[in-house]
Coordinates of C-alpha atoms in Angstrom, one line a residue:
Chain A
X1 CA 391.7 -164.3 -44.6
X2 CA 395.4 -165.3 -46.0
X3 CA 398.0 -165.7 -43.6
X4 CA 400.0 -162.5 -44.8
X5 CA 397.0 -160.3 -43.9
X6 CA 396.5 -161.7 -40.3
X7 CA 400.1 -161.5 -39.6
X8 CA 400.0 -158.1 -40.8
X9 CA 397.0 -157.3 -38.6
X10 CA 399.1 -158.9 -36.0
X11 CA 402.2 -156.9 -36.8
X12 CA 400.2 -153.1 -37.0
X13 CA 398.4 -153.8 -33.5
X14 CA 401.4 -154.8 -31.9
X15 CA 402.8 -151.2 -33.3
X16 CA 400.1 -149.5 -32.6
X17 CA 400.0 -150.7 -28.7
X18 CA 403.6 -150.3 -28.4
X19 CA 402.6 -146.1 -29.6
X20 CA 399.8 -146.0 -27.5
X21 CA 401.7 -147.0 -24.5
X22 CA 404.7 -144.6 -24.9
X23 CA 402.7 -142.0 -26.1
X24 CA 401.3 -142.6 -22.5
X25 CA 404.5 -141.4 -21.3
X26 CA 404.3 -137.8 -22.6
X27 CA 403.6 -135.1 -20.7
X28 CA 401.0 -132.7 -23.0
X29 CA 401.7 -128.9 -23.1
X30 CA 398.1 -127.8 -23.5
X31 CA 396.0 -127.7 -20.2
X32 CA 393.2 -129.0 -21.2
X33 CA 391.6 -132.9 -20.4
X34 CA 391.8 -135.3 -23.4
X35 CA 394.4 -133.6 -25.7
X36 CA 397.1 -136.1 -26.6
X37 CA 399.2 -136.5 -29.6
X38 CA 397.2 -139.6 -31.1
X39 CA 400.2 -141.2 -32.7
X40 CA 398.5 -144.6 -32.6
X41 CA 396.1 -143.0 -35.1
X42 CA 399.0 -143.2 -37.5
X43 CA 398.4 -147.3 -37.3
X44 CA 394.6 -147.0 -37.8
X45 CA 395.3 -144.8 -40.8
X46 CA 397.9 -147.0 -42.2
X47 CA 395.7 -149.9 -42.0
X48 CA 392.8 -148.4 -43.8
X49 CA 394.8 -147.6 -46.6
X50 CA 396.6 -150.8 -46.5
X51 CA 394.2 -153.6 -45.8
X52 CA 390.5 -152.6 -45.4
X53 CA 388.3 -150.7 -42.9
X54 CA 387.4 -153.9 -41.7
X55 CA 390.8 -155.4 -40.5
X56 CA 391.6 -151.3 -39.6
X57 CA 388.9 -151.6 -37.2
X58 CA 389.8 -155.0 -35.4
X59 CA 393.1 -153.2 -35.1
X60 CA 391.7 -150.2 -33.3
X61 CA 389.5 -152.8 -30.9
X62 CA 392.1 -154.5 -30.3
X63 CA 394.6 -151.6 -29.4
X64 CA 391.8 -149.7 -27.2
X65 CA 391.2 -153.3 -25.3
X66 CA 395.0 -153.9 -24.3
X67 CA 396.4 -150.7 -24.1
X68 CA 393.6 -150.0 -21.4
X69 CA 394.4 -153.6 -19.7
X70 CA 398.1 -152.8 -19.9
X71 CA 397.4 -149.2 -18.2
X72 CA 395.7 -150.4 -15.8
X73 CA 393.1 -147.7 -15.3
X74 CA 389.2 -148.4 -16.7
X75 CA 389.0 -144.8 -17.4
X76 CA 391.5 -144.4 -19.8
X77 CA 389.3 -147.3 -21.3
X78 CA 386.1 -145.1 -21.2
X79 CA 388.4 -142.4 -23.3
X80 CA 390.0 -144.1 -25.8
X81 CA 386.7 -146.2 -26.3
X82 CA 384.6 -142.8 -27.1
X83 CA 387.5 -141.6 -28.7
X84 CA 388.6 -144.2 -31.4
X85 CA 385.1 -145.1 -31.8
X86 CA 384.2 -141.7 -33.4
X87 CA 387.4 -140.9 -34.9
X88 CA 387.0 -144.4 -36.8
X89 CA 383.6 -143.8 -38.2
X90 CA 385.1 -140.7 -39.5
X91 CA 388.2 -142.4 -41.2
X92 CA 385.1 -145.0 -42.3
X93 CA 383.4 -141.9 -43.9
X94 CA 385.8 -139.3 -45.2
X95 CA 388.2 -142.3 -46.8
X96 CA 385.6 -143.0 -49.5
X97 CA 386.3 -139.9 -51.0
X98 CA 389.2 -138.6 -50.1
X99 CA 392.1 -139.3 -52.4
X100 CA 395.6 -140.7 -51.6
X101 CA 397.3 -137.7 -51.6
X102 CA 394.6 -136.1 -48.8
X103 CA 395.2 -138.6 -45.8
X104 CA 396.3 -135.9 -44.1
X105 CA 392.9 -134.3 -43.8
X106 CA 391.5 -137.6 -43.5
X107 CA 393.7 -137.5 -39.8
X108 CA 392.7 -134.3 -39.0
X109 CA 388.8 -135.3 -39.0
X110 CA 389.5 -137.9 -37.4
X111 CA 391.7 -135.8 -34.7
X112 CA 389.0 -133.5 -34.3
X113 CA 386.0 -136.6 -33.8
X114 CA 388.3 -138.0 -31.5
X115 CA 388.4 -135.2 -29.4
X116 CA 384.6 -134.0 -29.6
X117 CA 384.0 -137.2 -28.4
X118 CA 386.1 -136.9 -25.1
X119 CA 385.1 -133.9 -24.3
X120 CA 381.6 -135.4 -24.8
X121 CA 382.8 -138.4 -22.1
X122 CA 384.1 -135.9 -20.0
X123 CA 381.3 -133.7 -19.9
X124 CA 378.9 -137.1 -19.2
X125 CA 381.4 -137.7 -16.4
X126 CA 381.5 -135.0 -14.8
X127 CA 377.9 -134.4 -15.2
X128 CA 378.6 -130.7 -16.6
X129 CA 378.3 -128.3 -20.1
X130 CA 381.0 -126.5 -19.2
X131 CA 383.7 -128.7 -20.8
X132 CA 382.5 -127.7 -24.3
X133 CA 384.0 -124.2 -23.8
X134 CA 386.9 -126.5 -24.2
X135 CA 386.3 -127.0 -27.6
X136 CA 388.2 -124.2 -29.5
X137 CA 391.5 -125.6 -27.3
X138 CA 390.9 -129.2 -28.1
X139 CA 390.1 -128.3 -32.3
X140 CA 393.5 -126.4 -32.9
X141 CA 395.3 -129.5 -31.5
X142 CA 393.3 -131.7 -33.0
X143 CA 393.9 -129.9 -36.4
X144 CA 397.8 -129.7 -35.9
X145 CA 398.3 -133.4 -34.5
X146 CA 395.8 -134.5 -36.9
X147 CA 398.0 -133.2 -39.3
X148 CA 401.3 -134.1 -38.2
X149 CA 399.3 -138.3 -37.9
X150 CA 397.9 -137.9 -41.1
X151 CA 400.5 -136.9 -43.0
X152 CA 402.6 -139.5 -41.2
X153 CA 400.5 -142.0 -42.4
X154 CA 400.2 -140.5 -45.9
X155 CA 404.0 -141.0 -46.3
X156 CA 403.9 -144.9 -44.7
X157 CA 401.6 -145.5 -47.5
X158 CA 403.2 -144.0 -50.1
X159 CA 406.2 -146.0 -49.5
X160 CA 404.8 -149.0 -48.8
X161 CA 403.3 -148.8 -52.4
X162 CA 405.4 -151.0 -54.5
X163 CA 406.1 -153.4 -51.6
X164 CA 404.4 -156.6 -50.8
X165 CA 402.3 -155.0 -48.1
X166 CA 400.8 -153.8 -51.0
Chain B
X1 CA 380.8 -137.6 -55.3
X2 CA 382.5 -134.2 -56.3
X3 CA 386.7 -134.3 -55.2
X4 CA 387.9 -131.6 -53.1
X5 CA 390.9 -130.3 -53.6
X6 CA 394.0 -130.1 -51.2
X7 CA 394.4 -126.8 -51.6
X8 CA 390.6 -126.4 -50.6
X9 CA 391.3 -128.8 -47.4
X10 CA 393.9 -126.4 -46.4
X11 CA 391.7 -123.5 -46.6
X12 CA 389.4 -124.5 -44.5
X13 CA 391.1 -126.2 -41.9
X14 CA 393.1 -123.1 -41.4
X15 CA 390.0 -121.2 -40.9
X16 CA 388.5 -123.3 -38.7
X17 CA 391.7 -122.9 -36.5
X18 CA 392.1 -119.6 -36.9
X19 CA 388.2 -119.1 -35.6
X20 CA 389.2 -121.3 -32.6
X21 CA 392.0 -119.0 -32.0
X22 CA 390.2 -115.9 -32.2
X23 CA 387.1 -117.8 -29.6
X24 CA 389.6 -118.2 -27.5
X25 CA 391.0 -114.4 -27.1
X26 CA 387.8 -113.2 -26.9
X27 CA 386.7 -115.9 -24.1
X28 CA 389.6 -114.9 -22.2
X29 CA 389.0 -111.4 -22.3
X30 CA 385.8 -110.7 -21.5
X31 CA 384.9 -108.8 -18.4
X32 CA 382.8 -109.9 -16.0
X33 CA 381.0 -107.5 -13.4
X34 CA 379.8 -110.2 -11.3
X35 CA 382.2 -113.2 -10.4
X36 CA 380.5 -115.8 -8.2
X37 CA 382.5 -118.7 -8.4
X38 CA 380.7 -122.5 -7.7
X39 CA 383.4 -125.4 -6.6
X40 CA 381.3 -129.0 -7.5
X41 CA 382.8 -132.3 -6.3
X42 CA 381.3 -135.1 -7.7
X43 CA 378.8 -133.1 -9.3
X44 CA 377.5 -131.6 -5.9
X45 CA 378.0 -127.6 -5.2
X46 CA 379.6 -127.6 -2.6
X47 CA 380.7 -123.9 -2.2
X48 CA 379.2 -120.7 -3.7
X49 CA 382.0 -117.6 -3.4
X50 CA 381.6 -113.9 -4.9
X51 CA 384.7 -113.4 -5.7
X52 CA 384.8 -109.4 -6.1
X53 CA 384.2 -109.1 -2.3
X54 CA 387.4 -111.4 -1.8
X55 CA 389.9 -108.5 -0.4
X56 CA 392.9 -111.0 0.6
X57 CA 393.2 -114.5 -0.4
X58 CA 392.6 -117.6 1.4
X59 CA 392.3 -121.3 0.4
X60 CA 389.6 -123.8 0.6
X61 CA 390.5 -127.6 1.0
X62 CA 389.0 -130.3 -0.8
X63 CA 389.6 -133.7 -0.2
X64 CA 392.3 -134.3 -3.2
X65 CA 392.7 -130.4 -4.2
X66 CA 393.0 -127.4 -2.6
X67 CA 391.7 -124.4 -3.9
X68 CA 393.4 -120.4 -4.0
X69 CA 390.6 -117.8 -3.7
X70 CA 391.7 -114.5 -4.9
X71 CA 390.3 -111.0 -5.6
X72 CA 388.1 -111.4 -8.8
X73 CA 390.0 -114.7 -9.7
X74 CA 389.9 -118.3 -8.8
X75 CA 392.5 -120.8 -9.1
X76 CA 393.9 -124.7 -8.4
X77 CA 396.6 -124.0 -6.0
X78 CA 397.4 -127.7 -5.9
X79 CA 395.6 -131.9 -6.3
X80 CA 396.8 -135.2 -6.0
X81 CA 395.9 -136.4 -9.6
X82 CA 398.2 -137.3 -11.8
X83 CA 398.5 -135.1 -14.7
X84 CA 398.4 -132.2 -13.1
X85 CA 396.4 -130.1 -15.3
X86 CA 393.6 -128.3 -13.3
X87 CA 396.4 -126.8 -11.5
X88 CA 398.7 -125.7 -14.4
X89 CA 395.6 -124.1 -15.9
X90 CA 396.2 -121.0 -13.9
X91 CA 393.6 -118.5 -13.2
X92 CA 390.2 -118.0 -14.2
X93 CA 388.3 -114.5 -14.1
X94 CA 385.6 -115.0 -16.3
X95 CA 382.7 -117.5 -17.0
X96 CA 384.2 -118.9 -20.2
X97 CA 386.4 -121.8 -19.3
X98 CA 385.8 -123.8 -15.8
X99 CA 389.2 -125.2 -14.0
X100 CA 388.2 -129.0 -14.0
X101 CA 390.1 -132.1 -12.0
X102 CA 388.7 -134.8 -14.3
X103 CA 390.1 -138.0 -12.2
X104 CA 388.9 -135.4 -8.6
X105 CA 385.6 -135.1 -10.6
X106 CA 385.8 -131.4 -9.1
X107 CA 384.7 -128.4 -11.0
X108 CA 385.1 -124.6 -10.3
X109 CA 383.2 -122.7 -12.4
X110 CA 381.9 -118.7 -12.7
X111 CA 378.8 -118.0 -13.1
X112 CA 376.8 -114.9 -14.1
X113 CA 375.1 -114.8 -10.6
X114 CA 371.1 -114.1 -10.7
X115 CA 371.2 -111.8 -8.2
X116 CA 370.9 -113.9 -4.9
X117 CA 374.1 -112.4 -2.5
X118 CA 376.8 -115.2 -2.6
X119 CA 377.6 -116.9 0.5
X120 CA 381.1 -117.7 1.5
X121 CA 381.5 -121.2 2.6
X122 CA 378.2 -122.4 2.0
X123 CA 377.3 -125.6 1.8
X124 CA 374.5 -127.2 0.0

């Protein structure tokens, strides 16, 4: 691994921590456990694009590690864990054959994995079915922030096309 | 493997929300003739209420929530988490969507009742 790609490793997780702890911050409209804007997906998608799934994936680990150190709270590691895991397998999957221009729909997939899967930690958790009527809630926001991340990332690629990060 | 178009993406993303959306108003709408409500904590029933006898409110206290009883309805009058969320939910009438205190682990749910007459206050 060159020294340019670790540094840039370095340079996207610190990024993406510094998202996933403000991100922390905002209070969410919907009523409804798990639904969060996701912006630290932007990083993840970024990285795919930009490096490979591989270093996209250390990334991820290492963002879901700290950012649930620097919370403080195990739970919020149990989430994000559950969460990025399954969103990432989708970004593995879809990415292979979606194009450039569709990283957009890339994000919402992986919004909407990321969401099944909390619901499906929450449910564990609190040892009931009756989250999943959550689901219709949690799939429009993971289609619109999934979106609004994905298409975020499309750009960030775009534009990083003819730099050296490319 | 074949490409999909964006224009194909779009299309079916927007119907998928759009079926989410109309869930949704249905789930919400939908009568129910018989409203026993069930408050878990921890995963444990702890109270069974029919909620169309209710004829003025009252409130139950849990250890971190407190809970607003009403006539056919059910809501999270107040908790101690963080977020705040059970009780912004608001009311529920029907069996469709539970008010849940994920970091309280406590869940208040209706449930089509099989017939057995629902005991205020019960504990089990």
């Amino acid at each position: 691994m060159s020294i340019k790609r670790i540094a840039t490793i370095a340079a996207l997780t610190a990024i993406a921590l510094t998202i996933f702890m403000l991100e922390a911050q905002i209070p969410v409209i919907i009523a409804v456990p798990g639904v969060k804007l996701g912006l630290s997906n932007i990083v993840t998608l970024i990285a795919v694009y930009i490096l490979s799934k591989r270093d996209a994936g250390i990334i991820l680990a290492l963002r879901i590690m700290l950012g649930s150190i620097f919370a403080g709270n195990s739970m919020i590691f149990l989430y994000s864990a559950a969460g990025g895991l399954l969103s990432f397998a989708s970004v593995c999957l879809t990415s292979s054959f979606l194009r450039e221009k569709q990283i957009w729909a890339v994000g919402v997939l992986s919004a909407i994995a990321h969401n099944a899967a909390q619901i499906a930690v929450a449910a564990l958790v609190m040892d009931s079915l009756a989250l999943f009527w959550y689901l219709p809630w949690l799939i429009i926001a993971a289609i619109i922030t999934g979106a609004f991340t994905g298409l975020s990332a499309q750009f960030a690629v775009k534009s990083l096309k003819n730099t050296r990060l490319r | 493997m074949r490409k999909i178009s964006n224009r194909a993406l779009i299309i079916i993303f927007l119907g998928l929300l759009a079926v989410s959306a109309v869930w949704i108003l249905i789930a919400a709408n939908i009568e129910q003739d018989e409203l026993t409500a069930e408050i878990y904590v921890d995963g444990r029933l702890m109270y069974t209420l029919d909620l169309s006898k209710v004829t003025e409110e009252y409130t139950i206290e849990l250890p971190h929530n407190t809970v607003l009883v009403g006539e056919g309805e059910i809501s999270m009058l107040s908790a101690d988490c963080p977020d705040q969320l059970c009780v912004r939910q608001g009311v529920i009438r029907n069996g469709i969507q539970p008010i849940i205190c994920l970091p309280n682990r406590v869940e208040i749910r209706i449930v089509k009742d099989s017939g057995i007459d629902a005991v205020t206050g019960g504990r089990s």
